[in-house]
mmCIF file of N, CA and C in Angstrom:
data_model
loop_
_atom_site.group_PDB
_atom_site.id
_atom_site.type_symbol
_atom_site.label_atom_id
_atom_site.label_comp_id
_atom_site.label_asym_id
_atom_site.label_seq_id
_atom_site.Cartn_x
_atom_site.Cartn_y
_atom_site.Cartn_z
ATOM 1 N N UNK V 1 1.854 45.223 68.480
ATOM 2 C CA UNK V 1 2.701 45.751 67.427
ATOM 3 C C UNK V 1 4.118 45.948 67.981
ATOM 4 N N UNK V 2 5.065 45.791 67.083
ATOM 5 C CA UNK V 2 6.472 45.910 67.447
ATOM 6 C C UNK V 2 7.127 46.944 66.528
ATOM 7 N N UNK V 3 8.041 47.736 67.065
ATOM 8 C CA UNK V 3 8.707 48.787 66.289
ATOM 9 C C UNK V 3 9.990 48.265 65.656
ATOM 10 N N UNK V 4 10.115 48.480 64.360
ATOM 11 C CA UNK V 4 11.301 48.127 63.579
ATOM 12 C C UNK V 4 11.796 49.388 62.896
ATOM 13 N N UNK V 5 13.036 49.335 62.401
ATOM 14 C CA UNK V 5 13.587 50.436 61.610
ATOM 15 C C UNK V 5 14.168 49.873 60.327
ATOM 16 N N UNK V 6 13.844 50.536 59.229
ATOM 17 C CA UNK V 6 14.409 50.184 57.932
ATOM 18 C C UNK V 6 15.294 51.336 57.496
ATOM 19 N N UNK V 7 16.506 51.011 57.067
ATOM 20 C CA UNK V 7 17.470 52.017 56.633
ATOM 21 C C UNK V 7 17.747 51.860 55.156
ATOM 22 N N UNK V 8 17.635 52.959 54.400
ATOM 23 C CA UNK V 8 18.030 52.978 53.007
ATOM 24 C C UNK V 8 19.509 53.306 52.971
ATOM 25 N N UNK V 9 20.277 52.479 52.263
ATOM 26 C CA UNK V 9 21.735 52.566 52.251
ATOM 27 C C UNK V 9 22.232 52.917 50.849
ATOM 28 N N UNK V 10 23.090 53.944 50.768
ATOM 29 C CA UNK V 10 23.723 54.280 49.482
ATOM 30 C C UNK V 10 24.753 53.223 49.128
ATOM 31 N N UNK V 11 25.210 53.265 47.884
ATOM 32 C CA UNK V 11 26.242 52.316 47.426
ATOM 33 C C UNK V 11 27.523 52.408 48.238
ATOM 34 N N UNK V 12 27.812 53.589 48.783
ATOM 35 C CA UNK V 12 29.035 53.750 49.579
ATOM 36 C C UNK V 12 28.844 53.304 51.030
ATOM 37 N N UNK V 13 27.664 52.785 51.366
ATOM 38 C CA UNK V 13 27.421 52.248 52.695
ATOM 39 C C UNK V 13 26.829 53.226 53.698
ATOM 40 N N UNK V 14 26.623 54.472 53.303
ATOM 41 C CA UNK V 14 26.065 55.469 54.213
ATOM 42 C C UNK V 14 24.532 55.414 54.210
ATOM 43 N N UNK V 15 23.950 55.617 55.376
ATOM 44 C CA UNK V 15 22.502 55.667 55.517
ATOM 45 C C UNK V 15 21.999 56.992 54.941
ATOM 46 N N UNK V 16 20.975 56.917 54.116
ATOM 47 C CA UNK V 16 20.415 58.144 53.561
ATOM 48 C C UNK V 16 19.016 58.438 54.091
ATOM 49 N N UNK V 17 18.352 57.413 54.650
ATOM 50 C CA UNK V 17 16.992 57.627 55.139
ATOM 51 C C UNK V 17 16.610 56.489 56.076
ATOM 52 N N UNK V 18 15.766 56.804 57.050
ATOM 53 C CA UNK V 18 15.248 55.780 57.966
ATOM 54 C C UNK V 18 13.733 55.814 57.932
ATOM 55 N N UNK V 19 13.128 54.628 57.954
ATOM 56 C CA UNK V 19 11.678 54.507 58.015
ATOM 57 C C UNK V 19 11.340 53.639 59.216
ATOM 58 N N UNK V 20 10.487 54.151 60.090
ATOM 59 C CA UNK V 20 10.008 53.364 61.222
ATOM 60 C C UNK V 20 8.827 52.519 60.768
ATOM 61 N N UNK V 21 8.859 51.245 61.135
ATOM 62 C CA UNK V 21 7.824 50.294 60.720
ATOM 63 C C UNK V 21 7.265 49.633 61.972
ATOM 64 N N UNK V 22 5.946 49.547 62.065
ATOM 65 C CA UNK V 22 5.311 48.815 63.158
ATOM 66 C C UNK V 22 4.591 47.613 62.569
ATOM 67 N N UNK V 23 4.975 46.433 63.044
ATOM 68 C CA UNK V 23 4.395 45.184 62.559
ATOM 69 C C UNK V 23 4.255 44.214 63.726
ATOM 70 N N UNK V 24 3.475 43.167 63.503
ATOM 71 C CA UNK V 24 3.273 42.154 64.535
ATOM 72 C C UNK V 24 4.476 41.249 64.736
ATOM 73 N N UNK V 25 5.256 41.012 63.644
ATOM 74 C CA UNK V 25 6.387 40.087 63.755
ATOM 75 C C UNK V 25 7.428 40.375 62.682
ATOM 76 N N UNK V 26 8.553 39.650 62.757
ATOM 77 C CA UNK V 26 9.659 39.852 61.823
ATOM 78 C C UNK V 26 9.247 39.617 60.372
ATOM 79 N N UNK V 27 8.453 38.595 60.128
ATOM 80 C CA UNK V 27 8.074 38.270 58.750
ATOM 81 C C UNK V 27 7.253 39.389 58.126
ATOM 82 N N UNK V 28 6.328 39.952 58.866
ATOM 83 C CA UNK V 28 5.529 41.068 58.349
ATOM 84 C C UNK V 28 6.416 42.290 58.110
ATOM 85 N N UNK V 29 7.367 42.517 58.999
ATOM 86 C CA UNK V 29 8.285 43.650 58.841
ATOM 87 C C UNK V 29 9.160 43.465 57.599
ATOM 88 N N UNK V 30 9.597 42.239 57.335
ATOM 89 C CA UNK V 30 10.399 41.962 56.133
ATOM 90 C C UNK V 30 9.613 42.283 54.870
ATOM 91 N N UNK V 31 8.352 41.893 54.840
ATOM 92 C CA UNK V 31 7.523 42.157 53.658
ATOM 93 C C UNK V 31 7.374 43.655 53.429
ATOM 94 N N UNK V 32 7.201 44.415 54.486
ATOM 95 C CA UNK V 32 7.067 45.875 54.345
ATOM 96 C C UNK V 32 8.387 46.500 53.930
ATOM 97 N N UNK V 33 9.495 46.017 54.499
ATOM 98 C CA UNK V 33 10.807 46.591 54.170
ATOM 99 C C UNK V 33 11.171 46.335 52.711
ATOM 100 N N UNK V 34 10.794 45.189 52.176
ATOM 101 C CA UNK V 34 11.069 44.876 50.768
ATOM 102 C C UNK V 34 10.468 45.925 49.841
ATOM 103 N N UNK V 35 9.336 46.476 50.223
ATOM 104 C CA UNK V 35 8.659 47.471 49.398
ATOM 105 C C UNK V 35 9.425 48.780 49.322
ATOM 106 N N UNK V 36 10.375 48.983 50.225
ATOM 107 C CA UNK V 36 11.155 50.218 50.266
ATOM 108 C C UNK V 36 12.362 50.200 49.330
ATOM 109 N N UNK V 37 12.701 49.022 48.790
ATOM 110 C CA UNK V 37 13.857 48.922 47.899
ATOM 111 C C UNK V 37 13.509 49.633 46.597
ATOM 112 N N UNK V 38 14.228 50.722 46.328
ATOM 113 C CA UNK V 38 13.971 51.510 45.128
ATOM 114 C C UNK V 38 15.269 52.218 44.746
ATOM 115 N N UNK V 39 16.211 51.442 44.237
ATOM 116 C CA UNK V 39 17.488 52.014 43.833
ATOM 117 C C UNK V 39 18.532 52.016 44.926
ATOM 118 N N UNK V 40 18.129 51.679 46.152
ATOM 119 C CA UNK V 40 19.058 51.615 47.278
ATOM 120 C C UNK V 40 18.831 50.312 48.037
ATOM 121 N N UNK V 41 19.900 49.814 48.660
ATOM 122 C CA UNK V 41 19.749 48.659 49.532
ATOM 123 C C UNK V 41 18.950 49.077 50.756
ATOM 124 N N UNK V 42 18.278 48.101 51.383
ATOM 125 C CA UNK V 42 17.510 48.361 52.597
ATOM 126 C C UNK V 42 17.922 47.345 53.652
ATOM 127 N N UNK V 43 18.206 47.841 54.862
ATOM 128 C CA UNK V 43 18.485 46.977 56.008
ATOM 129 C C UNK V 43 17.343 47.131 56.997
ATOM 130 N N UNK V 44 16.886 46.010 57.548
ATOM 131 C CA UNK V 44 15.810 46.004 58.534
ATOM 132 C C UNK V 44 16.388 45.625 59.888
ATOM 133 N N UNK V 45 16.100 46.458 60.889
ATOM 134 C CA UNK V 45 16.644 46.272 62.233
ATOM 135 C C UNK V 45 15.546 46.273 63.286
ATOM 136 N N UNK V 46 15.790 45.482 64.333
ATOM 137 C CA UNK V 46 14.974 45.484 65.540
ATOM 138 C C UNK V 46 15.941 45.818 66.671
ATOM 139 N N UNK V 47 16.045 47.093 67.004
ATOM 140 C CA UNK V 47 17.054 47.523 67.971
ATOM 141 C C UNK V 47 18.437 47.240 67.422
ATOM 142 N N UNK V 48 19.244 46.489 68.175
ATOM 143 C CA UNK V 48 20.602 46.153 67.750
ATOM 144 C C UNK V 48 20.662 44.866 66.919
ATOM 145 N N UNK V 49 19.507 44.254 66.658
ATOM 146 C CA UNK V 49 19.446 42.986 65.919
ATOM 147 C C UNK V 49 19.091 43.245 64.461
ATOM 148 N N UNK V 50 20.039 42.911 63.583
ATOM 149 C CA UNK V 50 19.788 43.033 62.142
ATOM 150 C C UNK V 50 18.952 41.840 61.710
ATOM 151 N N UNK V 51 17.800 42.135 61.130
ATOM 152 C CA UNK V 51 16.868 41.080 60.741
ATOM 153 C C UNK V 51 17.087 40.639 59.308
ATOM 154 N N UNK V 52 17.243 41.618 58.405
ATOM 155 C CA UNK V 52 17.364 41.279 56.985
ATOM 156 C C UNK V 52 18.028 42.415 56.236
ATOM 157 N N UNK V 53 18.544 42.061 55.056
ATOM 158 C CA UNK V 53 19.114 43.043 54.143
ATOM 159 C C UNK V 53 18.582 42.732 52.754
ATOM 160 N N UNK V 54 18.097 43.760 52.084
ATOM 161 C CA UNK V 54 17.539 43.609 50.748
ATOM 162 C C UNK V 54 18.373 44.446 49.790
ATOM 163 N N UNK V 55 18.987 43.786 48.819
ATOM 164 C CA UNK V 55 19.857 44.457 47.847
ATOM 165 C C UNK V 55 19.037 45.003 46.681
ATOM 166 N N UNK V 56 19.331 46.224 46.309
ATOM 167 C CA UNK V 56 18.663 46.832 45.159
ATOM 168 C C UNK V 56 19.216 46.217 43.880
ATOM 169 N N UNK V 57 18.325 45.934 42.973
ATOM 170 C CA UNK V 57 18.752 45.426 41.673
ATOM 171 C C UNK V 57 19.201 46.625 40.836
ATOM 172 N N UNK V 58 20.361 46.504 40.213
ATOM 173 C CA UNK V 58 20.894 47.578 39.383
ATOM 174 C C UNK V 58 20.701 47.204 37.919
ATOM 175 N N UNK V 59 19.708 47.857 37.292
ATOM 176 C CA UNK V 59 19.385 47.563 35.903
ATOM 177 C C UNK V 59 19.891 48.691 35.024
ATOM 178 N N UNK V 60 20.405 48.325 33.883
ATOM 179 C CA UNK V 60 20.810 49.302 32.878
ATOM 180 C C UNK V 60 19.672 49.421 31.868
ATOM 181 N N UNK V 61 19.364 50.644 31.501
ATOM 182 C CA UNK V 61 18.325 50.848 30.509
ATOM 183 C C UNK V 61 18.934 50.798 29.116
ATOM 184 N N UNK V 62 18.172 50.263 28.187
ATOM 185 C CA UNK V 62 18.631 50.177 26.803
ATOM 186 C C UNK V 62 18.489 51.537 26.143
ATOM 187 N N UNK V 63 19.461 51.900 25.327
ATOM 188 C CA UNK V 63 19.413 53.179 24.609
ATOM 189 C C UNK V 63 19.023 52.940 23.177
#
């Protein structure tokens, strides 16, 4: 297992939360990090190496 970090990012670019992820490889870590996207962008890191960035979809609700 390998340790990764996923960061939830506010619209202004500030980190609001970190989640530690343990996976066998980058692809498995990407799949887990995608699940964290919930109104905020998510960046996946392996130490100083940025692996992926997942942008939150901004949907407007109908009134």
